[in-house]
Structures are given as structure tokens and as C-alpha cells.
mmCIF file of C-alpha atoms in Angstrom:
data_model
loop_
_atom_site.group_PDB
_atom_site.id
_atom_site.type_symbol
_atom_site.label_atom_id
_atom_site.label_comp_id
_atom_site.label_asym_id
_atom_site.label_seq_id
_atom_site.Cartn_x
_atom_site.Cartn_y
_atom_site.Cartn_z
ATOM 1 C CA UNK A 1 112.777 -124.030 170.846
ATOM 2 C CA UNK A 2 110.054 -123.367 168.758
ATOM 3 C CA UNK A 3 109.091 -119.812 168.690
ATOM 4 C CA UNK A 4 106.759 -119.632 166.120
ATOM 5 C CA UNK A 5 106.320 -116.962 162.805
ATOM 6 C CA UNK A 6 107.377 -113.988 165.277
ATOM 7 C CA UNK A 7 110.276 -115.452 167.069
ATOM 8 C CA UNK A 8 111.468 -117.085 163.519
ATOM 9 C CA UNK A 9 111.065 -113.756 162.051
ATOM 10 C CA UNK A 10 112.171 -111.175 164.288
ATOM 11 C CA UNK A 11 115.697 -113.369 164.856
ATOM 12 C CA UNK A 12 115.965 -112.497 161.433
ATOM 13 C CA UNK A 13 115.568 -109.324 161.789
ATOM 14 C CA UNK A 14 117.747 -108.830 164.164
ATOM 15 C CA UNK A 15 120.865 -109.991 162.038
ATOM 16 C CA UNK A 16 119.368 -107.753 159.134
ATOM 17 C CA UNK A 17 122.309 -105.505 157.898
ATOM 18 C CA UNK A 18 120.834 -103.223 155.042
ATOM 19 C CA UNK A 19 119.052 -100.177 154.519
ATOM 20 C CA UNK A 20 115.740 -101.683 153.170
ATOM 21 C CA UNK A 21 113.747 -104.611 154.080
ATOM 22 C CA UNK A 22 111.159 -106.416 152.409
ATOM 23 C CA UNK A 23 109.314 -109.291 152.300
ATOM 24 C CA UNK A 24 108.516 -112.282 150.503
ATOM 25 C CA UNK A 25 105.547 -115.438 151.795
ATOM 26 C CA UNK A 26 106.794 -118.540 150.710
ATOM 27 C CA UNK A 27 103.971 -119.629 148.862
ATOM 28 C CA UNK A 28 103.304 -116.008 147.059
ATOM 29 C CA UNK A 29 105.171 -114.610 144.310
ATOM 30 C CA UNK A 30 106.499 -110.768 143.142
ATOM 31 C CA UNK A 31 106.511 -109.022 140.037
ATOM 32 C CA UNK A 32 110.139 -108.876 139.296
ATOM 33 C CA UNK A 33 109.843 -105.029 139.417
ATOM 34 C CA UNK A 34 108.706 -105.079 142.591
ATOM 35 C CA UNK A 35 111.586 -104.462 144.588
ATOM 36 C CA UNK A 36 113.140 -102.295 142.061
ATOM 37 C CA UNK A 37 109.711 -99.848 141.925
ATOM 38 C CA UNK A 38 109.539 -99.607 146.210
ATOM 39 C CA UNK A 39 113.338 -98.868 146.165
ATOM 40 C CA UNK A 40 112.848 -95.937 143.977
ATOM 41 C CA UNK A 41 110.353 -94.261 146.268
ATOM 42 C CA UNK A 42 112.476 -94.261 148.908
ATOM 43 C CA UNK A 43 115.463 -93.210 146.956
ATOM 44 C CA UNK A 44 112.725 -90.060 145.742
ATOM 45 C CA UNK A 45 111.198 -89.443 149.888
ATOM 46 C CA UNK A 46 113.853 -89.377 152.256
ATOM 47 C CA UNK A 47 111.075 -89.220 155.010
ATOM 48 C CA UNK A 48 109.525 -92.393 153.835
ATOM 49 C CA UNK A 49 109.130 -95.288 156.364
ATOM 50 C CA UNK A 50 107.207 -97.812 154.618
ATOM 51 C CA UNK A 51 105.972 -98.905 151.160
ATOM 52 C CA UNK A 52 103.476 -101.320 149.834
ATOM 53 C CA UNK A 53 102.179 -102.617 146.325
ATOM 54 C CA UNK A 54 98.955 -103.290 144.983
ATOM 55 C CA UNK A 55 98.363 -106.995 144.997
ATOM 56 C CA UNK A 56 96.340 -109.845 143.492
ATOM 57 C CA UNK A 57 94.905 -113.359 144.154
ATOM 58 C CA UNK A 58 96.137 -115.931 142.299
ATOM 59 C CA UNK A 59 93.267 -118.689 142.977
ATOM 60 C CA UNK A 60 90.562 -116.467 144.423
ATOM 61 C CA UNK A 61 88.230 -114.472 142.644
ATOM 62 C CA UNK A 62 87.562 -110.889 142.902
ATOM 63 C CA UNK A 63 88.468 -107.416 140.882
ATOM 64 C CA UNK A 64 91.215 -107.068 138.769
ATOM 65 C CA UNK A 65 92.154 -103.929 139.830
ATOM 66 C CA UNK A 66 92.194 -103.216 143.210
ATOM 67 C CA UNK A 67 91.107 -99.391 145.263
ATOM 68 C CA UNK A 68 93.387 -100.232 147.421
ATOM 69 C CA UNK A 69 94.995 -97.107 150.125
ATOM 70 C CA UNK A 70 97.327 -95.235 147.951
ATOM 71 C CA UNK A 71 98.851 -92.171 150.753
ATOM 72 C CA UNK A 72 100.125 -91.919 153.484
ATOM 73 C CA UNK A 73 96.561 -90.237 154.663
ATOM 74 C CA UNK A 74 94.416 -93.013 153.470
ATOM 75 C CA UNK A 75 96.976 -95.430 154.877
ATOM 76 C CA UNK A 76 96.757 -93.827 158.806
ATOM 77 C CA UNK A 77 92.745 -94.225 158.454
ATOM 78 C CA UNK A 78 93.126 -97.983 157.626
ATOM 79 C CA UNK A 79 95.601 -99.012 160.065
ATOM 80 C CA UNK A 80 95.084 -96.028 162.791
ATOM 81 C CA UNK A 81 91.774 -96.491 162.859
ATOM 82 C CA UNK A 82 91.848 -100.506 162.372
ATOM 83 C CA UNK A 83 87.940 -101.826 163.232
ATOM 84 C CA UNK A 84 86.297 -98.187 163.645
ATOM 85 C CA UNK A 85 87.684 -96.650 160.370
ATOM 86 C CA UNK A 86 84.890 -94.672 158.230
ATOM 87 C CA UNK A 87 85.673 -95.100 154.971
ATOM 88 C CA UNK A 88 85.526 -98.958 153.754
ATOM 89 C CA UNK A 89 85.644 -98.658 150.115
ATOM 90 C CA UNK A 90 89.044 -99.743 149.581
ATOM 91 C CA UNK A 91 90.637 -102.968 149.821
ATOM 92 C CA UNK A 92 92.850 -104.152 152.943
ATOM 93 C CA UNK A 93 96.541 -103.456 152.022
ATOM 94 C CA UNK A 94 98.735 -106.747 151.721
ATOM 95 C CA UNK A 95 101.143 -106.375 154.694
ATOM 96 C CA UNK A 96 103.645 -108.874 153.197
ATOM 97 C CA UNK A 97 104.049 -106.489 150.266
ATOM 98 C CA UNK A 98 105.685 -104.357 152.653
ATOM 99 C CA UNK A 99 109.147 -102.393 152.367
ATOM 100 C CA UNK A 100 110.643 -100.495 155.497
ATOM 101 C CA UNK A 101 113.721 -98.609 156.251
ATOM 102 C CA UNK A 102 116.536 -99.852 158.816
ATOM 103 C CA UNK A 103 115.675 -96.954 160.829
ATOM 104 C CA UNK A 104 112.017 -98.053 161.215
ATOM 105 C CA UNK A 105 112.852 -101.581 162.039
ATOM 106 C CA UNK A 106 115.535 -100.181 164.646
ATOM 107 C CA UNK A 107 112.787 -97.960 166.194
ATOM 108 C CA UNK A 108 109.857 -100.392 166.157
ATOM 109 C CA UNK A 109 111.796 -103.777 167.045
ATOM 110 C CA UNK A 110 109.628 -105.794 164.679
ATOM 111 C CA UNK A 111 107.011 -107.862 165.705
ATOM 112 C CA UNK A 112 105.274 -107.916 169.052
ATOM 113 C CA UNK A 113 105.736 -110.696 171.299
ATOM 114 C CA UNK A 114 101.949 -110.736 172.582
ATOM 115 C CA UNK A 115 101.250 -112.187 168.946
ATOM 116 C CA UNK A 116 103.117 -115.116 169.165
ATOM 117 C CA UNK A 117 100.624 -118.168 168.342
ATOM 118 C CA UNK A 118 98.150 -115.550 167.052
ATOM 119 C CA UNK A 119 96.955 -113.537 164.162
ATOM 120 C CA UNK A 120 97.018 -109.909 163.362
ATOM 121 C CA UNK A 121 101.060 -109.607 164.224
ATOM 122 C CA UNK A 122 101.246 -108.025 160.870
ATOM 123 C CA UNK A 123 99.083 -104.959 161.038
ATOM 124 C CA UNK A 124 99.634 -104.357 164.931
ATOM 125 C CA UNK A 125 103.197 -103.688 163.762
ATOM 126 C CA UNK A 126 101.975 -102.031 160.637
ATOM 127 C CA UNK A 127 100.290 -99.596 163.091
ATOM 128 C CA UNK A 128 102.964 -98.720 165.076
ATOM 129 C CA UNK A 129 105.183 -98.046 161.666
ATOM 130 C CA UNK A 130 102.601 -95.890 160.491
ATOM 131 C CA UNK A 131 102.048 -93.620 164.174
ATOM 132 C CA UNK A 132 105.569 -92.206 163.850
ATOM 133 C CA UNK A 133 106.361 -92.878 159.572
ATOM 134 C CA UNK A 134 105.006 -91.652 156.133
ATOM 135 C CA UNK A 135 103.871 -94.627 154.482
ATOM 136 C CA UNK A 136 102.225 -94.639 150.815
ATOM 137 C CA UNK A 137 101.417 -97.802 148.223
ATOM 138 C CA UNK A 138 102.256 -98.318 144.716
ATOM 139 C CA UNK A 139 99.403 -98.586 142.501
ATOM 140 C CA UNK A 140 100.570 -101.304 139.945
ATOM 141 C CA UNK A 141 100.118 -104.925 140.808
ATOM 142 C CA UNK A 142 103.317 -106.331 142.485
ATOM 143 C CA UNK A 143 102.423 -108.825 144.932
ATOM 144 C CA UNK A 144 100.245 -112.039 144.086
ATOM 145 C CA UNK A 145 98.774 -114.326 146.632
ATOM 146 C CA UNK A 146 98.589 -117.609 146.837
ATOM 147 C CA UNK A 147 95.434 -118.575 149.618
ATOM 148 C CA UNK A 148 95.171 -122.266 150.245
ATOM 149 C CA UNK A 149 93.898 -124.255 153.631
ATOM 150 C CA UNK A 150 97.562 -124.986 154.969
ATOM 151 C CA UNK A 151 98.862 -121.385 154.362
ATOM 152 C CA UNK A 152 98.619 -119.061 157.510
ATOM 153 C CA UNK A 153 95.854 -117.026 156.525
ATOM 154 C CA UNK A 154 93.613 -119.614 155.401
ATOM 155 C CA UNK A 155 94.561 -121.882 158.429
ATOM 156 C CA UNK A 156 92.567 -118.557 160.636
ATOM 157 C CA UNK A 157 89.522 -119.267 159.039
ATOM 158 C CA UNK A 158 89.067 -122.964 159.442
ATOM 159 C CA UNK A 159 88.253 -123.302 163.446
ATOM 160 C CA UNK A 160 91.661 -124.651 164.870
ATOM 161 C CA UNK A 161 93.180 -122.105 166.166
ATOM 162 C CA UNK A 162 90.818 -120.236 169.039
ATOM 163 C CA UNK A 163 92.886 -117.140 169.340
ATOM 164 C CA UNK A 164 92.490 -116.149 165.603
ATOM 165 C CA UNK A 165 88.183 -116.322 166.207
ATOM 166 C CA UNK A 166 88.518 -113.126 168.269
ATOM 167 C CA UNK A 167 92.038 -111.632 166.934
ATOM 168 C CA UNK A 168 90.634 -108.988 164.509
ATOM 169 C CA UNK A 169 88.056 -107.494 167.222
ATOM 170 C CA UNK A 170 90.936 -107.768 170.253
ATOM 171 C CA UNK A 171 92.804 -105.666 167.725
ATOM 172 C CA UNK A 172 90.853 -102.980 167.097
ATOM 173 C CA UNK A 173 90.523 -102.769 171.178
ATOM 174 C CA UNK A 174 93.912 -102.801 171.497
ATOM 175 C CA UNK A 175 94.872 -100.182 169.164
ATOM 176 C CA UNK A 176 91.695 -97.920 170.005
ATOM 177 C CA UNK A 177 93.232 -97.756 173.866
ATOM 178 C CA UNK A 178 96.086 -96.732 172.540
ATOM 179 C CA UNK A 179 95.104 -93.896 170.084
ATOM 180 C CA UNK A 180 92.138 -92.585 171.830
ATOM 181 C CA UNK A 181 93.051 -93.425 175.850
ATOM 182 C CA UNK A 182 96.859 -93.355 175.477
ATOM 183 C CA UNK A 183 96.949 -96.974 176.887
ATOM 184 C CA UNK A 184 99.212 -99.065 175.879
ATOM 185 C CA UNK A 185 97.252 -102.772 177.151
ATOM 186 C CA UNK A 186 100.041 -105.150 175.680
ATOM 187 C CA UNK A 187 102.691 -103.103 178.290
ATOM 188 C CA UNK A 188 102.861 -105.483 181.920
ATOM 189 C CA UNK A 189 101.377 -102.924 183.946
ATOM 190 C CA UNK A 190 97.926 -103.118 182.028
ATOM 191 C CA UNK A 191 97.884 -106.851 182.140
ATOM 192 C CA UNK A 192 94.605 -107.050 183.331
ATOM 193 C CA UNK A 193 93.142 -104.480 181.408
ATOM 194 C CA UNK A 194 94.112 -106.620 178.759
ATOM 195 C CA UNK A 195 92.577 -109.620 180.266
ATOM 196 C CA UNK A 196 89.009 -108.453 179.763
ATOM 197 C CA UNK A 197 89.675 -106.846 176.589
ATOM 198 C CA UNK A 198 90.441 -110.575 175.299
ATOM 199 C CA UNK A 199 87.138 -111.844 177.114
ATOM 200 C CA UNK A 200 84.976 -108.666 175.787
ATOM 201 C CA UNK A 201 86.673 -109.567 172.065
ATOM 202 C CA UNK A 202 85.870 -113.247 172.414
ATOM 203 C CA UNK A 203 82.200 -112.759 173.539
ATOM 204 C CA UNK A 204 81.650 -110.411 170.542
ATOM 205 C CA UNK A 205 83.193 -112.916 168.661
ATOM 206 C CA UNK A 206 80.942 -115.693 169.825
ATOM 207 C CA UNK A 207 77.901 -113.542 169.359
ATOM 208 C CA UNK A 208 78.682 -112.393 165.946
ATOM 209 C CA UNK A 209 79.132 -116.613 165.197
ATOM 210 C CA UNK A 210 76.184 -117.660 166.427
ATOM 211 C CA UNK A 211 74.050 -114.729 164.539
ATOM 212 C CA UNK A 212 75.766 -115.955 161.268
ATOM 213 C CA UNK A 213 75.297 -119.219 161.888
ATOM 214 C CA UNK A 214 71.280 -118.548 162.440
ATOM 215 C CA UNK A 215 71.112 -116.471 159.832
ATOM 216 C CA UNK A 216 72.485 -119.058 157.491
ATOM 217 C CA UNK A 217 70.138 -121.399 158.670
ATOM 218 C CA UNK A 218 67.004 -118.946 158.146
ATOM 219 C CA UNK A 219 67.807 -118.234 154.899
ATOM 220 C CA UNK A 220 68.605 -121.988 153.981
ATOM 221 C CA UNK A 221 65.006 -122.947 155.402
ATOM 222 C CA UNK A 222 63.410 -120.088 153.529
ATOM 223 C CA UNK A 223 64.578 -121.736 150.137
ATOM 224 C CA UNK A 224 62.754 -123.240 147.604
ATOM 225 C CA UNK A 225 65.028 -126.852 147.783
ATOM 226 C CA UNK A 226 64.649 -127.038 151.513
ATOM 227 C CA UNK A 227 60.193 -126.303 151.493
ATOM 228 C CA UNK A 228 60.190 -128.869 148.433
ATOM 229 C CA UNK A 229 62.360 -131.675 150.184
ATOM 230 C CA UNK A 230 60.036 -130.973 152.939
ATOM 231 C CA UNK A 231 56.979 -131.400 151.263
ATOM 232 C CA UNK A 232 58.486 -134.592 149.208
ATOM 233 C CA UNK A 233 58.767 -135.931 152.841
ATOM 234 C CA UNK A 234 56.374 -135.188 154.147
ATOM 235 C CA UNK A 235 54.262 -138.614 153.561
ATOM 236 C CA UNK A 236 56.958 -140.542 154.869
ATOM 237 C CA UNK A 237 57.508 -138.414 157.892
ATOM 238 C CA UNK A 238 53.732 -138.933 158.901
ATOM 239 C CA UNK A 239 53.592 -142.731 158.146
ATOM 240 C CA UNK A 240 56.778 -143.234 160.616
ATOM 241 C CA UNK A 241 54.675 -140.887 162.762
ATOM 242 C CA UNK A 242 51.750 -143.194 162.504
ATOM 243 C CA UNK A 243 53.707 -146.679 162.390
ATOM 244 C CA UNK A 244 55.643 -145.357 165.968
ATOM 245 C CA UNK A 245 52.477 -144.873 167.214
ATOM 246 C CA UNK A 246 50.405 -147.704 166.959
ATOM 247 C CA UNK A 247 52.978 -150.616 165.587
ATOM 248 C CA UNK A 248 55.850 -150.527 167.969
ATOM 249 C CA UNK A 249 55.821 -153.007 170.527
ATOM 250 C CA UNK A 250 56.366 -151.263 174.274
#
């Protein structure tokens, strides 16, 4: 049976013996000090839950260094306040950089079933690590990403899978209910609830599509290539005009 990332992964999970778990994305790599630098801080906190690195992109451009959420405070705005958070200067944390204690995996279960086929399975359980754990990052770069079409995360972006067009705003619904109305929506007796979140997250979806895709086409008309191939075309636009008119046979 094919159960997807989340089935795969939380079977895994479930036969995991140790104290500490990471992770590891096939097609990314660690720093070889990686593991040895997160073990440390959890050898130093004894009330640490989770840990994650700094990161970089392999084949994308962007900063070298990365303001990325370094505390456990900063981390709590990010992923408690996922969609709605204030402060945006930093950079998303990598989830896969991850490193969590037995005890957290044994209390949280590991991924969510809901996200099966989806995206956002990552910080949804991220966020329910970080209601109940101290969580903090490691400054130096550790974790380098490798973004290609056929990798998970750029497969979202490319239009064939539906769900992931509306994920990141369902999200944000889904954990503001929880935080802010103490409603859990993904539990059976709030199926419906959770119904029109999905169609409220799709619409706003749809509508914040369609603005960037007129917006895109405003400012591509507004250019200087587009009015000159216009006016280049012009003549021959108006002598097809002219030709349709009074040369074609009815």
C-alpha cells in the first residue's frame, strides 16, 4: 500500500529506538558537524525538545548568511503564529534540519495523518513540538539544500498537485483555531468546520492567483519591449484589418 511521505515516515518512526532523531532529505546534504553540534545542545539543556541549523541553497541564489530564528522565543512566533506572525525579517527555518528527543516523538506521534498527499506536514508537526517544547537553532550553516523540479518542494510550486495551491493559507487557519479558539479542526468531531476552512483557503488561494497573474500581465504590457513590438506591428495589424475587410470572399 502506498502511503505516501507520512505513512513511509512515521512507520519509521515508530521502530525508532534512540534518544535523538534527526533527519536527512535524500537529495540534501549535512555539514559533517552537524549532528555532532545539535547533540551537544541537548547534552547542555535537558529541557530541550527540538533543534535546528542554519541552512543554505546549493543551486538557488540568495544571502550567504541567513537571520534565520535563533530561540526558542523567536521560534514560537514563527511556527505559533504561522501566516499572522508580526515580525518577517527572518528567514523560514529548514524543518528537515530538525533534531528531536524520543520523548517528543513519543508525545507528538509524528506526522499528522490529514497531510497525507499534501504539503505543510512538516511545520504542522513543527507546531505542535514547539506548543509543549523549548526549541532553539544553531547559527552556523549545517544543512544545504538541494531545490530541483522533481524534489518535493519544488514539485508544490509547479501546478500538479491542487492541495499544495491552498496548503500554506489552510495552515495558518488551522493552527489559528487552535491557538486562539482552542479548536482543534483536524479532530473528527470538527470535520465540517474543517470543510469550509479548506474552501475559504482555496478561494483565497484562487484570488491571490488570479491578482498575480493580472498584475504580471499589467506590468508586462506597461514595458518598453511589449509598446515597441506593438508599434512594429502595428502596419501589419491594420493591413490584415483592411485586406479582411474588403478582400475576403463571403
Amino acid at each position: 500500500k502506498n502511503t505516501k511521505k507520512i505513512g513511509a515516515v512515521n512507520t519509521v518512526l515508530r521502530e525508532v529506538k534512540g534518544d535523538l532523531i534527526c533527519f536527512q532529505d535524500a537529495d540534501d546534504w549535512s555539514d559533517e558537524n552537524r549532528i555532532g553540534k545539535q547533540v551537544e545542545k541537548f547534552k547542555e539543556d535537558p529541557a530541550l525538545g527540538i533543534c535546528f541549523t542554519n541552512y543554505q541553497y546549493l543551486n538557488k541564489k540568495g544571502p550567504l548568511e541567513k537571520r534565520i530564528a535563533i530561540s526558542d522565543e523567536a521560534l514560537k512566533e514563527e511556527f505559533l503564529n504561522f501566516g499572522h506572525r508580526k515580525d518577517i525579517s527572518s528567514f523560514p527555518t529548514i524543518c528537515a534540519s530538525m533534531m528531536i528527543t524520543k520523548e517528543v516523538l513519543n508525545k507528538t506521534g509524528g506526522y499528522h495523518p490529514y497531510f497525507s498527499g499534501r504539503v505543510a506536514e512538516d511545520i504542522h508537526w513543527i507546531y505542535r513540538i514547539l506548543k509543549l517544547y523549548k526549541g532553539i537553532a544553531l547559527k552556523d550553516k549545517l544543512y544545504y539544500i538541494h531545490v530541483h523540479e522533481r524534489s518535493l518542494t519544488g514539485l508544490q510550486f509547479l501546478g500538479k498537485n491542487a492541495k499544495a495551491a491552498y496548503s500554506w493559507q489552510l495552515l495558518a487557519k488551522i493552527i489559528y483555531k487552535d491557538i486562539h479558539q482552542y479548536i482543534d479542526v483536524l479532530d473528527a468531531e470538527h470535520s465540517q468546520e474543517l470543510k469550509e476552512l479548506e474552501l475559504q483557503a482555496c478561494e483565497e488561494a484562487l484570488m491571490e492567483n488570479v491578482k498575480l497573474v493580472n498584475e504580471t500581465k499589467k506590468s508586462y504590457e506597461n514595458s518598453f519591449s511589449f509598446k515597441l513590438g506593438k508599434f512594429l506591428l502595428s502596419p501589419w495589424l491594420l493591413l490584415r484589418s483592411f485586406k479582411n475587410k474588403y478582400f475576403i470572399k463571403p
